[in-house]
């Protein structure tokens, strides 16, 4: 533990505690590492994609892709 940590104590039902320990062991992680990983996204929210990026991801999932002969042709299709 680094010098800049604090102890946190929570009460969880025994059944949940056992399940958390099994899940942590299955990932090869300590209980602490597993819990921190589970809540990490809420503690440090990551950037969300903008509308243009979301549309591009949806198009890619649907198979709507740009076909290009080479890099220059791709840039032309993309308008860059």
Coordinates of C-alpha atoms in Angstrom, one line a residue:
X1 CA 0.0 0.0 0.0
X2 CA 1.2 3.5 -0.8
X3 CA 1.3 6.2 1.8
X4 CA -1.7 7.9 0.2
X5 CA -4.4 5.2 0.9
X6 CA -7.2 4.9 3.3
X7 CA -9.1 1.9 4.7
X8 CA -12.7 1.3 3.7
X9 CA -14.9 -1.2 5.4
X10 CA -18.3 -2.4 4.1
X11 CA -20.7 -5.1 5.2
X12 CA -21.9 -7.5 2.5
X13 CA -24.1 -10.6 2.8
X14 CA -22.0 -13.8 3.3
X15 CA -23.4 -15.2 0.0
X16 CA -22.3 -12.2 -1.9
X17 CA -18.8 -12.2 -0.3
X18 CA -18.3 -15.8 -1.3
X19 CA -19.3 -15.1 -4.9
X20 CA -17.0 -12.1 -5.1
X21 CA -14.1 -14.2 -3.8
X22 CA -14.8 -16.9 -6.4
X23 CA -15.0 -14.3 -9.2
X24 CA -11.8 -12.7 -8.1
X25 CA -10.0 -16.0 -7.8
X26 CA -11.2 -17.0 -11.3
X27 CA -9.5 -13.8 -12.7
X28 CA -6.4 -14.4 -10.7
X29 CA -6.9 -11.2 -8.7
X30 CA -7.0 -10.3 -5.1
X31 CA -10.4 -9.4 -3.6
X32 CA -9.2 -5.7 -3.4
X33 CA -8.1 -5.7 -7.1
X34 CA -11.4 -7.2 -8.2
X35 CA -13.5 -4.7 -6.3
X36 CA -11.5 -1.8 -7.5
X37 CA -11.7 -3.0 -11.1
X38 CA -15.5 -3.4 -10.7
X39 CA -16.0 0.2 -9.5
X40 CA -13.2 1.8 -11.5
X41 CA -15.4 3.0 -14.3
X42 CA -17.7 4.8 -11.9
X43 CA -14.8 6.3 -10.0
X44 CA -13.0 7.5 -13.2
X45 CA -15.6 7.8 -15.9
X46 CA -14.0 7.6 -19.4
X47 CA -14.8 9.9 -22.3
X48 CA -17.9 9.0 -24.2
X49 CA -17.8 9.0 -28.0
X50 CA -19.6 11.8 -29.8
X51 CA -22.5 11.3 -32.2
X52 CA -20.3 11.1 -35.3
X53 CA -18.2 8.4 -33.7
X54 CA -21.2 6.5 -32.5
X55 CA -22.7 6.6 -36.0
X56 CA -19.4 5.3 -37.5
X57 CA -19.3 2.4 -35.0
X58 CA -23.0 1.5 -35.8
X59 CA -22.2 1.7 -39.6
X60 CA -19.2 -0.6 -39.1
X61 CA -21.3 -3.1 -37.1
X62 CA -23.9 -3.1 -40.0
X63 CA -21.1 -3.7 -42.5
X64 CA -21.4 -0.2 -44.1
X65 CA -17.8 0.3 -44.9
X66 CA -15.8 2.5 -47.3
X67 CA -14.0 0.6 -50.0
X68 CA -10.9 2.2 -51.3
X69 CA -8.2 1.3 -53.8
X70 CA -5.3 2.7 -51.7
X71 CA -4.6 5.2 -48.9
X72 CA -5.1 8.3 -51.1
X73 CA -8.4 6.9 -52.3
X74 CA -9.5 6.3 -48.7
X75 CA -8.6 9.9 -47.8
X76 CA -10.7 11.1 -50.7
X77 CA -13.7 9.0 -49.6
X78 CA -13.3 10.3 -46.0
X79 CA -12.9 13.9 -47.1
X80 CA -9.5 14.3 -45.5

